[in-house]
mmCIF file of C-alpha atoms in Angstrom:
data_model
loop_
_atom_site.group_PDB
_atom_site.id
_atom_site.type_symbol
_atom_site.label_atom_id
_atom_site.label_comp_id
_atom_site.label_asym_id
_atom_site.label_seq_id
_atom_site.Cartn_x
_atom_site.Cartn_y
_atom_site.Cartn_z
ATOM 1 C CA MET A 146 -20.942 63.816 -48.570
ATOM 2 C CA ALA A 147 -18.466 61.799 -50.655
ATOM 3 C CA GLN A 148 -15.609 64.001 -49.447
ATOM 4 C CA SER A 149 -16.579 63.476 -45.792
ATOM 5 C CA LYS A 150 -16.556 59.699 -46.324
ATOM 6 C CA VAL A 151 -13.046 59.901 -47.752
ATOM 7 C CA VAL A 152 -11.896 61.949 -44.762
ATOM 8 C CA GLU A 153 -13.435 59.405 -42.386
ATOM 9 C CA LYS A 154 -11.618 56.577 -44.168
ATOM 10 C CA LEU A 155 -8.301 58.441 -43.912
ATOM 11 C CA LYS A 156 -8.786 59.036 -40.169
ATOM 12 C CA ILE A 157 -8.709 55.308 -39.489
ATOM 13 C CA ILE A 158 -5.217 54.915 -40.970
ATOM 14 C CA GLY A 159 -2.889 53.599 -38.270
ATOM 15 C CA PRO A 160 -1.280 50.168 -37.766
ATOM 16 C CA GLY A 161 -1.561 49.410 -41.490
ATOM 17 C CA ALA A 162 0.577 52.464 -42.210
ATOM 18 C CA ILE A 163 3.305 51.086 -39.944
ATOM 19 C CA ILE A 164 3.295 47.855 -41.976
ATOM 20 C CA THR A 165 3.538 49.782 -45.251
ATOM 21 C CA ALA A 166 6.316 52.039 -44.002
ATOM 22 C CA SER A 167 8.091 48.917 -42.811
ATOM 23 C CA PHE A 168 8.183 46.994 -46.084
ATOM 24 C CA ILE A 169 8.906 50.028 -48.295
ATOM 25 C CA GLY A 170 12.576 50.094 -47.323
ATOM 26 C CA PRO A 171 15.908 50.148 -49.172
ATOM 27 C CA GLY A 172 15.475 46.472 -50.112
ATOM 28 C CA THR A 173 12.095 47.029 -51.778
ATOM 29 C CA VAL A 174 13.240 50.263 -53.440
ATOM 30 C CA THR A 175 16.391 48.639 -54.851
ATOM 31 C CA THR A 176 14.560 45.485 -55.964
ATOM 32 C CA ALA A 177 11.826 47.494 -57.729
ATOM 33 C CA THR A 178 14.477 49.622 -59.451
ATOM 34 C CA ARG A 179 16.349 46.540 -60.648
ATOM 35 C CA ALA A 180 13.097 44.924 -61.793
ATOM 36 C CA GLY A 181 12.236 47.951 -63.927
ATOM 37 C CA ALA A 182 15.747 48.389 -65.254
ATOM 38 C CA GLY A 183 16.137 44.726 -66.116
ATOM 39 C CA PHE A 184 12.674 43.784 -67.364
ATOM 40 C CA GLY A 185 10.746 46.990 -68.021
ATOM 41 C CA PHE A 186 7.128 46.775 -66.871
ATOM 42 C CA ALA A 187 6.937 42.967 -67.259
ATOM 43 C CA LEU A 188 7.100 42.227 -63.513
ATOM 44 C CA LEU A 189 4.437 44.654 -62.340
ATOM 45 C CA TRP A 190 2.101 41.690 -61.818
ATOM 46 C CA ALA A 191 4.492 40.382 -59.132
ATOM 47 C CA VAL A 192 4.088 43.646 -57.202
ATOM 48 C CA ILE A 193 0.295 43.299 -57.405
ATOM 49 C CA PHE A 194 0.441 39.678 -56.220
ATOM 50 C CA ALA A 195 2.758 40.625 -53.349
ATOM 51 C CA ILE A 196 0.378 43.373 -52.223
ATOM 52 C CA VAL A 197 -2.701 41.138 -52.430
ATOM 53 C CA ALA A 198 -0.884 38.399 -50.472
ATOM 54 C CA THR A 199 0.250 40.922 -47.858
ATOM 55 C CA ILE A 200 -3.252 42.377 -47.446
ATOM 56 C CA ILE A 201 -4.763 38.899 -46.998
ATOM 57 C CA LEU A 202 -2.236 37.709 -44.406
ATOM 58 C CA GLN A 203 -2.023 41.028 -42.542
ATOM 59 C CA GLU A 204 -5.830 41.291 -42.330
ATOM 60 C CA MET A 205 -5.891 37.848 -40.709
ATOM 61 C CA VAL A 206 -3.260 38.687 -38.085
ATOM 62 C CA ALA A 207 -4.933 42.024 -37.371
ATOM 63 C CA ARG A 208 -8.244 40.188 -36.885
ATOM 64 C CA ILE A 209 -6.491 37.703 -34.576
ATOM 65 C CA GLY A 210 -5.124 40.605 -32.533
ATOM 66 C CA ILE A 211 -8.511 42.339 -32.196
ATOM 67 C CA VAL A 212 -10.577 39.219 -31.434
ATOM 68 C CA THR A 213 -8.143 37.556 -29.002
ATOM 69 C CA LYS A 214 -6.800 40.838 -27.561
ATOM 70 C CA GLN A 215 -3.352 39.235 -27.750
ATOM 71 C CA GLY A 216 -0.330 39.451 -29.995
ATOM 72 C CA LEU A 217 0.650 36.749 -32.475
ATOM 73 C CA GLY A 218 3.323 35.418 -30.116
ATOM 74 C CA GLU A 219 0.791 34.721 -27.357
ATOM 75 C CA ASN A 220 -1.482 32.966 -29.834
ATOM 76 C CA ILE A 221 1.374 30.811 -31.099
ATOM 77 C CA ARG A 222 2.208 29.794 -27.525
ATOM 78 C CA GLU A 223 -1.386 28.780 -26.878
ATOM 79 C CA LEU A 224 -1.632 26.808 -30.111
ATOM 80 C CA PHE A 225 0.608 23.964 -28.902
ATOM 81 C CA GLN A 226 -0.232 21.584 -26.075
ATOM 82 C CA ASN A 227 3.010 19.625 -26.441
ATOM 83 C CA GLN A 228 5.617 21.502 -24.378
ATOM 84 C CA ILE A 229 8.577 20.397 -26.497
ATOM 85 C CA LEU A 230 6.861 21.458 -29.723
ATOM 86 C CA LYS A 231 5.822 24.736 -28.142
ATOM 87 C CA PHE A 232 9.355 25.426 -26.890
ATOM 88 C CA ALA A 233 10.918 24.619 -30.267
ATOM 89 C CA THR A 234 8.461 26.712 -32.285
ATOM 90 C CA VAL A 235 8.620 29.727 -29.984
ATOM 91 C CA TRP A 236 12.402 29.879 -29.915
ATOM 92 C CA ILE A 237 12.917 29.159 -33.617
ATOM 93 C CA VAL A 238 10.586 32.009 -34.555
ATOM 94 C CA LEU A 239 11.896 34.319 -31.842
ATOM 95 C CA ILE A 240 15.559 33.841 -32.775
ATOM 96 C CA ALA A 241 14.857 34.020 -36.522
ATOM 97 C CA VAL A 242 12.964 37.307 -36.265
ATOM 98 C CA CYS A 243 15.521 38.941 -33.950
ATOM 99 C CA VAL A 244 18.526 37.830 -36.020
ATOM 100 C CA GLY A 245 16.755 39.011 -39.174
ATOM 101 C CA CYS A 246 15.980 42.436 -37.718
ATOM 102 C CA ALA A 247 19.558 42.828 -36.440
ATOM 103 C CA ALA A 248 21.029 41.684 -39.768
ATOM 104 C CA TYR A 249 18.980 44.051 -41.906
ATOM 105 C CA ILE A 250 19.185 47.158 -39.717
ATOM 106 C CA SER A 251 22.659 48.063 -41.011
ATOM 107 C CA GLY A 252 21.395 47.965 -44.608
ATOM 108 C CA ASP A 253 18.367 50.050 -43.615
ATOM 109 C CA LEU A 254 20.595 52.725 -42.093
ATOM 110 C CA ILE A 255 23.023 52.697 -45.032
ATOM 111 C CA GLY A 256 20.081 52.908 -47.438
ATOM 112 C CA THR A 257 18.655 55.856 -45.512
ATOM 113 C CA SER A 258 22.000 57.623 -45.604
ATOM 114 C CA LEU A 259 22.435 57.093 -49.334
ATOM 115 C CA GLY A 260 19.875 59.782 -50.078
ATOM 116 C CA VAL A 261 21.683 62.302 -47.853
ATOM 117 C CA SER A 262 25.085 61.289 -49.218
ATOM 118 C CA TYR A 263 23.948 61.694 -52.819
ATOM 119 C CA LEU A 264 22.969 65.324 -52.204
ATOM 120 C CA THR A 265 25.747 66.333 -49.794
ATOM 121 C CA GLY A 266 28.714 64.112 -50.642
ATOM 122 C CA ILE A 267 29.083 63.038 -47.004
ATOM 123 C CA PRO A 268 30.013 59.306 -46.836
ATOM 124 C CA GLU A 269 27.181 56.936 -45.900
ATOM 125 C CA ASN A 270 29.079 55.454 -42.964
ATOM 126 C CA TYR A 271 29.261 58.934 -41.428
ATOM 127 C CA VAL A 272 25.575 59.696 -41.915
ATOM 128 C CA ALA A 273 24.206 56.254 -40.944
ATOM 129 C CA PRO A 274 25.252 56.339 -37.242
ATOM 130 C CA VAL A 275 23.677 59.790 -36.896
ATOM 131 C CA VAL A 276 20.419 58.513 -38.404
ATOM 132 C CA GLY A 277 20.607 55.469 -36.124
ATOM 133 C CA THR A 278 21.118 57.648 -33.069
ATOM 134 C CA ILE A 279 18.062 59.758 -33.978
ATOM 135 C CA ILE A 280 15.984 56.581 -34.330
ATOM 136 C CA LEU A 281 17.308 55.316 -30.988
ATOM 137 C CA ILE A 282 16.156 58.530 -29.286
ATOM 138 C CA LEU A 283 12.759 58.433 -31.033
ATOM 139 C CA GLY A 284 12.268 54.780 -30.087
ATOM 140 C CA ILE A 285 13.077 55.313 -26.434
ATOM 141 C CA ALA A 286 11.185 58.596 -26.028
ATOM 142 C CA GLY A 287 8.204 57.996 -28.319
ATOM 143 C CA GLY A 288 5.089 55.896 -27.827
ATOM 144 C CA TYR A 289 2.752 54.175 -30.288
ATOM 145 C CA LYS A 290 0.815 57.285 -31.379
ATOM 146 C CA PHE A 291 4.011 59.160 -32.168
ATOM 147 C CA MET A 292 5.380 56.237 -34.210
ATOM 148 C CA GLU A 293 2.087 55.894 -36.087
ATOM 149 C CA LYS A 294 2.040 59.572 -37.076
ATOM 150 C CA LEU A 295 5.721 59.466 -38.040
ATOM 151 C CA MET A 296 5.174 56.473 -40.322
ATOM 152 C CA ILE A 297 2.179 58.169 -41.974
ATOM 153 C CA VAL A 298 4.339 61.222 -42.671
ATOM 154 C CA PHE A 299 6.963 59.041 -44.356
ATOM 155 C CA ILE A 300 4.310 57.303 -46.482
ATOM 156 C CA VAL A 301 3.038 60.707 -47.646
ATOM 157 C CA ILE A 302 6.590 61.772 -48.531
ATOM 158 C CA MET A 303 7.264 58.548 -50.450
ATOM 159 C CA SER A 304 3.944 58.837 -52.269
ATOM 160 C CA LEU A 305 4.578 62.424 -53.338
ATOM 161 C CA THR A 306 8.126 61.786 -54.528
ATOM 162 C CA PHE A 307 7.920 58.386 -56.220
ATOM 163 C CA ILE A 308 4.429 58.749 -57.752
ATOM 164 C CA THR A 309 5.354 62.198 -59.109
ATOM 165 C CA THR A 310 8.473 60.822 -60.795
ATOM 166 C CA MET A 311 6.406 57.989 -62.275
ATOM 167 C CA PHE A 312 3.957 60.378 -63.946
ATOM 168 C CA VAL A 313 6.786 62.551 -65.212
ATOM 169 C CA ALA A 314 8.734 59.613 -66.639
ATOM 170 C CA THR A 315 6.029 57.350 -68.083
ATOM 171 C CA SER A 316 3.927 57.724 -71.209
ATOM 172 C CA ASP A 317 3.329 54.136 -72.407
ATOM 173 C CA VAL A 318 0.196 53.370 -70.384
ATOM 174 C CA LEU A 319 -0.719 50.270 -72.410
ATOM 175 C CA ALA A 320 2.662 48.659 -71.703
ATOM 176 C CA VAL A 321 2.199 49.366 -67.992
ATOM 177 C CA LEU A 322 -1.255 47.767 -67.987
ATOM 178 C CA LYS A 323 0.080 44.737 -69.868
ATOM 179 C CA GLY A 324 2.829 44.229 -67.293
ATOM 180 C CA ALA A 325 0.349 44.637 -64.453
ATOM 181 C CA PHE A 326 -2.357 42.250 -65.616
ATOM 182 C CA ILE A 327 -0.681 39.733 -67.933
ATOM 183 C CA PRO A 328 1.698 37.651 -65.786
ATOM 184 C CA GLY A 329 4.959 36.567 -67.342
ATOM 185 C CA ILE A 330 8.381 35.471 -66.161
ATOM 186 C CA PRO A 331 11.021 36.725 -68.617
ATOM 187 C CA GLN A 332 14.244 34.742 -68.843
ATOM 188 C CA GLY A 333 16.453 35.392 -65.824
ATOM 189 C CA SER A 334 13.726 37.133 -63.815
ATOM 190 C CA ILE A 335 12.698 34.418 -61.322
ATOM 191 C CA LEU A 336 15.027 35.644 -58.560
ATOM 192 C CA VAL A 337 13.761 39.199 -59.021
ATOM 193 C CA VAL A 338 10.140 37.979 -58.785
ATOM 194 C CA ILE A 339 10.978 36.155 -55.559
ATOM 195 C CA ALA A 340 12.748 39.256 -54.216
ATOM 196 C CA LEU A 341 9.778 41.531 -55.051
ATOM 197 C CA ILE A 342 7.433 39.281 -53.112
ATOM 198 C CA GLY A 343 9.931 38.474 -50.361
ATOM 199 C CA THR A 344 10.611 42.134 -49.526
ATOM 200 C CA THR A 345 6.863 42.790 -49.214
ATOM 201 C CA VAL A 346 5.661 39.769 -47.199
ATOM 202 C CA VAL A 347 7.815 40.282 -44.099
ATOM 203 C CA PRO A 348 7.567 37.859 -41.119
ATOM 204 C CA TYR A 349 8.059 40.408 -38.336
ATOM 205 C CA ASN A 350 5.279 42.601 -39.763
ATOM 206 C CA PHE A 351 2.795 39.905 -38.714
ATOM 207 C CA PHE A 352 3.834 40.406 -35.090
ATOM 208 C CA ILE A 353 3.823 44.204 -35.369
ATOM 209 C CA HIS A 354 0.321 44.264 -36.834
ATOM 210 C CA ALA A 355 -1.263 41.807 -34.389
ATOM 211 C CA SER A 356 0.062 43.851 -31.457
ATOM 212 C CA THR A 357 -0.413 47.419 -32.719
ATOM 213 C CA VAL A 358 -4.116 47.048 -33.621
ATOM 214 C CA GLY A 359 -4.738 46.812 -29.874
ATOM 215 C CA GLU A 360 -3.031 50.184 -29.417
ATOM 216 C CA LYS A 361 -5.605 51.898 -31.663
ATOM 217 C CA TRP A 362 -8.751 49.726 -31.343
ATOM 218 C CA ASN A 363 -10.131 47.520 -28.573
ATOM 219 C CA SER A 364 -13.343 45.955 -29.870
ATOM 220 C CA VAL A 365 -14.471 43.513 -32.542
ATOM 221 C CA ASN A 366 -16.888 46.274 -33.553
ATOM 222 C CA ASP A 367 -13.821 48.023 -34.988
ATOM 223 C CA LEU A 368 -13.017 45.188 -37.407
ATOM 224 C CA LYS A 369 -14.372 47.144 -40.377
ATOM 225 C CA ALA A 370 -12.012 50.000 -39.574
ATOM 226 C CA VAL A 371 -9.133 47.523 -39.145
ATOM 227 C CA ARG A 372 -9.802 46.079 -42.611
ATOM 228 C CA TRP A 373 -10.014 49.484 -44.267
ATOM 229 C CA ASP A 374 -6.765 50.548 -42.595
ATOM 230 C CA THR A 375 -5.053 47.384 -43.842
ATOM 231 C CA ILE A 376 -6.400 47.598 -47.393
ATOM 232 C CA ILE A 377 -5.801 51.321 -47.905
ATOM 233 C CA SER A 378 -2.358 51.484 -46.291
ATOM 234 C CA ILE A 379 -0.880 48.399 -47.943
ATOM 235 C CA SER A 380 -2.392 49.304 -51.325
ATOM 236 C CA VAL A 381 -0.632 52.669 -51.124
ATOM 237 C CA GLY A 382 2.579 50.754 -50.434
ATOM 238 C CA GLY A 383 1.956 48.721 -53.580
ATOM 239 C CA ILE A 384 1.417 51.881 -55.618
ATOM 240 C CA ILE A 385 4.722 53.285 -54.336
ATOM 241 C CA THR A 386 6.601 50.088 -55.222
ATOM 242 C CA ALA A 387 4.935 49.987 -58.643
ATOM 243 C CA ALA A 388 5.792 53.656 -59.218
ATOM 244 C CA ILE A 389 9.489 52.972 -58.604
ATOM 245 C CA LEU A 390 9.445 49.965 -60.954
ATOM 246 C CA ILE A 391 7.567 51.908 -63.651
ATOM 247 C CA THR A 392 9.937 54.880 -63.424
ATOM 248 C CA ALA A 393 12.958 52.588 -63.763
ATOM 249 C CA GLY A 394 11.285 50.688 -66.615
ATOM 250 C CA ALA A 395 10.588 53.927 -68.467
ATOM 251 C CA LEU A 396 13.994 55.551 -67.983
ATOM 252 C CA ILE A 397 16.716 52.914 -67.615
ATOM 253 C CA HIS A 398 15.303 49.674 -69.067
ATOM 254 C CA GLY A 399 18.128 47.513 -70.359
ATOM 255 C CA THR A 400 20.772 48.649 -67.878
ATOM 256 C CA GLU A 401 22.204 47.133 -64.730
ATOM 257 C CA VAL A 402 21.733 49.210 -61.598
ATOM 258 C CA THR A 403 22.752 48.981 -57.966
ATOM 259 C CA SER A 404 20.743 51.845 -56.488
ATOM 260 C CA ILE A 405 17.690 54.016 -57.108
ATOM 261 C CA VAL A 406 19.909 57.122 -57.197
ATOM 262 C CA GLU A 407 20.801 56.047 -60.740
ATOM 263 C CA LEU A 408 17.330 57.261 -61.729
ATOM 264 C CA ALA A 409 18.258 60.859 -60.924
ATOM 265 C CA ALA A 410 20.388 61.489 -64.047
ATOM 266 C CA PRO A 411 17.803 60.333 -66.639
ATOM 267 C CA LEU A 412 15.111 62.241 -64.715
ATOM 268 C CA GLN A 413 17.003 65.551 -64.880
ATOM 269 C CA PRO A 414 15.998 66.431 -68.481
ATOM 270 C CA LEU A 415 12.375 66.049 -67.323
ATOM 271 C CA MET A 416 12.537 67.526 -63.827
ATOM 272 C CA GLY A 417 15.693 69.616 -63.844
ATOM 273 C CA ASP A 418 17.408 70.179 -60.489
ATOM 274 C CA LEU A 419 14.406 68.700 -58.679
ATOM 275 C CA ALA A 420 15.258 65.183 -59.922
ATOM 276 C CA PRO A 421 18.049 64.349 -57.451
ATOM 277 C CA ILE A 422 16.095 65.999 -54.622
ATOM 278 C CA PHE A 423 12.972 63.896 -55.299
ATOM 279 C CA ILE A 424 14.941 60.650 -55.529
ATOM 280 C CA SER A 425 17.054 61.404 -52.442
ATOM 281 C CA VAL A 426 14.115 62.492 -50.276
ATOM 282 C CA GLY A 427 12.105 59.437 -51.314
ATOM 283 C CA LEU A 428 15.009 57.104 -50.553
ATOM 284 C CA PHE A 429 15.614 58.770 -47.191
ATOM 285 C CA ALA A 430 11.941 58.370 -46.222
ATOM 286 C CA ALA A 431 11.929 54.706 -47.294
ATOM 287 C CA GLY A 432 15.108 53.920 -45.399
ATOM 288 C CA PHE A 433 14.225 55.848 -42.244
ATOM 289 C CA SER A 434 10.794 54.251 -41.886
ATOM 290 C CA SER A 435 12.193 50.764 -42.462
ATOM 291 C CA ALA A 436 15.047 51.425 -40.027
ATOM 292 C CA ILE A 437 12.448 52.251 -37.365
ATOM 293 C CA ALA A 438 10.446 49.125 -38.172
ATOM 294 C CA SER A 439 13.334 46.644 -37.874
ATOM 295 C CA PRO A 440 14.033 47.205 -34.152
ATOM 296 C CA MET A 441 10.291 47.660 -33.585
ATOM 297 C CA GLY A 442 9.702 44.237 -35.153
ATOM 298 C CA ALA A 443 12.232 42.583 -32.844
ATOM 299 C CA ALA A 444 10.862 44.366 -29.758
ATOM 300 C CA VAL A 445 7.211 43.564 -30.537
ATOM 301 C CA THR A 446 8.001 39.902 -31.305
ATOM 302 C CA VAL A 447 9.964 39.380 -28.087
ATOM 303 C CA SER A 448 7.317 41.233 -26.057
ATOM 304 C CA SER A 449 4.546 39.111 -27.555
ATOM 305 C CA PHE A 450 6.251 35.776 -26.903
ATOM 306 C CA MET A 451 7.389 36.788 -23.418
ATOM 307 C CA ARG A 452 3.973 38.244 -22.539
ATOM 308 C CA TRP A 453 5.409 41.629 -21.602
ATOM 309 C CA GLU A 454 2.526 44.002 -21.042
ATOM 310 C CA GLY A 455 2.456 47.716 -21.770
ATOM 311 C CA GLY A 456 3.476 47.585 -25.412
ATOM 312 C CA PHE A 457 5.612 50.527 -26.520
ATOM 313 C CA SER A 458 5.854 51.930 -22.983
ATOM 314 C CA ASN A 459 7.363 48.756 -21.463
ATOM 315 C CA LYS A 460 11.029 49.211 -20.461
ATOM 316 C CA LYS A 461 11.933 45.717 -21.664
ATOM 317 C CA TYR A 462 10.443 46.541 -25.079
ATOM 318 C CA LYS A 463 12.613 49.652 -25.250
ATOM 319 C CA ILE A 464 15.735 47.665 -24.268
ATOM 320 C CA VAL A 465 15.233 45.219 -27.162
ATOM 321 C CA PHE A 466 14.569 48.149 -29.525
ATOM 322 C CA ALA A 467 17.739 49.874 -28.316
ATOM 323 C CA LEU A 468 19.939 46.762 -28.652
ATOM 324 C CA VAL A 469 18.935 46.216 -32.282
ATOM 325 C CA ILE A 470 19.413 49.825 -33.329
ATOM 326 C CA ILE A 471 22.752 50.076 -31.485
ATOM 327 C CA PHE A 472 23.938 47.016 -33.427
ATOM 328 C CA GLY A 473 22.932 48.831 -36.615
ATOM 329 C CA ILE A 474 24.698 52.036 -35.554
ATOM 330 C CA ILE A 475 27.956 50.160 -34.968
ATOM 331 C CA THR A 476 27.884 48.020 -38.139
ATOM 332 C CA SER A 477 26.755 50.867 -40.433
ATOM 333 C CA GLY A 478 29.413 53.143 -38.941
ATOM 334 C CA LEU A 479 32.058 50.552 -39.768
ATOM 335 C CA GLY A 480 30.653 50.529 -43.306
ATOM 336 C CA PHE A 481 29.762 46.885 -43.717
ATOM 337 C CA GLU A 482 26.890 44.454 -43.606
ATOM 338 C CA PRO A 483 28.087 41.192 -42.043
ATOM 339 C CA LEU A 484 27.578 38.687 -44.884
ATOM 340 C CA GLU A 485 27.424 35.616 -42.670
ATOM 341 C CA VAL A 486 24.752 37.179 -40.461
ATOM 342 C CA LEU A 487 22.742 38.246 -43.523
ATOM 343 C CA LEU A 488 22.892 34.732 -44.958
ATOM 344 C CA ILE A 489 21.855 33.216 -41.639
ATOM 345 C CA ALA A 490 18.993 35.726 -41.427
ATOM 346 C CA GLN A 491 17.901 34.890 -44.978
ATOM 347 C CA ALA A 492 17.956 31.181 -44.166
ATOM 348 C CA LEU A 493 16.024 31.650 -40.910
ATOM 349 C CA ASN A 494 13.429 33.871 -42.573
ATOM 350 C CA GLY A 495 13.076 31.266 -45.313
ATOM 351 C CA LEU A 496 12.413 28.734 -42.590
ATOM 352 C CA ILE A 497 9.912 30.730 -40.540
ATOM 353 C CA LEU A 498 7.877 32.375 -43.314
ATOM 354 C CA PRO A 499 6.116 29.112 -44.263
ATOM 355 C CA LEU A 500 5.814 28.195 -40.572
ATOM 356 C CA ILE A 501 4.216 31.513 -39.574
ATOM 357 C CA ALA A 502 1.926 31.614 -42.628
ATOM 358 C CA ILE A 503 0.609 28.129 -41.784
ATOM 359 C CA ILE A 504 0.227 29.045 -38.102
ATOM 360 C CA ILE A 505 -1.764 32.161 -39.055
ATOM 361 C CA MET A 506 -4.137 30.022 -41.135
ATOM 362 C CA VAL A 507 -4.566 27.556 -38.265
ATOM 363 C CA VAL A 508 -5.138 30.197 -35.569
ATOM 364 C CA VAL A 509 -7.581 32.239 -37.655
ATOM 365 C CA ASN A 510 -9.715 29.098 -38.136
ATOM 366 C CA LYS A 511 -9.845 28.067 -34.439
ATOM 367 C CA LYS A 512 -13.500 28.420 -33.459
ATOM 368 C CA ASN A 513 -12.799 28.242 -29.719
ATOM 369 C CA THR A 514 -10.464 31.235 -30.157
ATOM 370 C CA MET A 515 -11.964 33.251 -33.007
ATOM 371 C CA GLY A 516 -15.655 32.359 -32.609
ATOM 372 C CA LYS A 517 -17.722 33.674 -35.504
ATOM 373 C CA TYR A 518 -14.729 35.629 -36.798
ATOM 374 C CA VAL A 519 -13.032 32.578 -38.333
ATOM 375 C CA ASN A 520 -12.273 32.699 -42.045
ATOM 376 C CA ALA A 521 -15.058 32.292 -44.569
ATOM 377 C CA LEU A 522 -14.597 29.467 -47.079
ATOM 378 C CA TRP A 523 -13.543 31.784 -49.916
ATOM 379 C CA LEU A 524 -10.967 33.460 -47.705
ATOM 380 C CA ASN A 525 -9.586 30.075 -46.658
ATOM 381 C CA ILE A 526 -9.168 29.065 -50.291
ATOM 382 C CA ILE A 527 -7.318 32.277 -51.139
ATOM 383 C CA GLY A 528 -5.393 32.186 -47.854
ATOM 384 C CA TRP A 529 -4.098 28.664 -48.385
ATOM 385 C CA LEU A 530 -3.118 29.487 -51.980
ATOM 386 C CA VAL A 531 -1.171 32.515 -50.756
ATOM 387 C CA THR A 532 0.367 30.401 -47.979
ATOM 388 C CA ALA A 533 1.462 27.793 -50.530
ATOM 389 C CA VAL A 534 3.153 30.438 -52.694
ATOM 390 C CA VAL A 535 4.945 32.228 -49.838
ATOM 391 C CA SER A 536 5.980 28.823 -48.440
ATOM 392 C CA PHE A 537 7.570 27.956 -51.787
ATOM 393 C CA LEU A 538 9.352 31.314 -51.815
ATOM 394 C CA GLY A 539 10.516 30.855 -48.233
ATOM 395 C CA ILE A 540 11.905 27.388 -48.943
ATOM 396 C CA TYR A 541 13.544 28.654 -52.152
ATOM 397 C CA SER A 542 15.149 31.470 -50.151
ATOM 398 C CA LEU A 543 16.323 28.972 -47.525
ATOM 399 C CA VAL A 544 17.936 26.711 -50.147
ATOM 400 C CA ASP A 545 19.517 29.690 -51.919
ATOM 401 C CA ALA A 546 21.005 30.980 -48.655
ATOM 402 C CA ILE A 547 22.407 27.551 -47.765
ATOM 403 C CA ASN A 548 23.965 27.164 -51.234
ATOM 404 C CA THR A 549 25.528 30.630 -51.013
ATOM 405 C CA PHE A 550 26.824 29.953 -47.504
ATOM 406 C CA LEU A 551 28.371 26.629 -48.562
#
């Protein structure tokens, strides 16, 4: 009986898995590795906070999508009566999300290729365009169900590789528990804390989630399934991120690192020749899934704001998807990430994260829109606290990007 319940819970996994596969990308993997290498297990609490914050906000946008039967973009449009305010908000968010997705796609493709390059010796800028071309074909030919299954496969791969390495590498369970449940900010760690949270709470994932729940479910009676999908999928993402941080904390604490592949050497005495394979496969899965999500995020956001119907099957959706991934193919093939574009993207994301978080809280409490499915008081309290924290992080990121640019 218990086993059948578990199977039933796993069958509902869908849109939440896309969100998890999206935020577990090269940025999250690298940040978690640096957090473990630099501060041991001390920042595990930040991973837990990031996951809790993501679950809370993503559950709200998923609920908005199910109840209103519209994406987040449509709901934002309907929120404003003032045409000037509506125009400004729509285009600020639209441009910020699209520029962000285009800016980060090159890094996603390079990160994906790093795993292949580490095993084969083929340069990343040779592998990345090939990976990008595969994603372009998958995006144009595949629909929602195919993308959902593909993302679930990548989550399984990441879970098997990174969680296995964690158990092999770690023995100090008490130190892990202390880092997870006793918050602390060691000297020099504030930027890493911000990065751990910032790579998990991703603005375009709000748009993806609000739109994709309608691809799998179509009734408010499915809200329980939506919540379980969100909680299970994103929690697994948190476990994967924590596993990377714990492995780095156990093996290379006290060193400076630039990539997760630096975990392969200290893992070899424990895992032998399997060590580089596990690390490379895990990194490839993380990068590939995130590289799919970036153009998907841009396409879903534009479709939602422009009220394009048909979702993944709409030709305009596929054009936006293709434009973003082609940009990534070109820039990754040339072997660079355009710094100015990245800084602009960071600044824009810092601007829109507080804006979108506040909008989510406002929309989810509109009784004429949400009816009896508005937030309960306790959820509003937690939601506004989370919104305040991510707003601070967004503004901090905005200021940091401006200072770097200047």
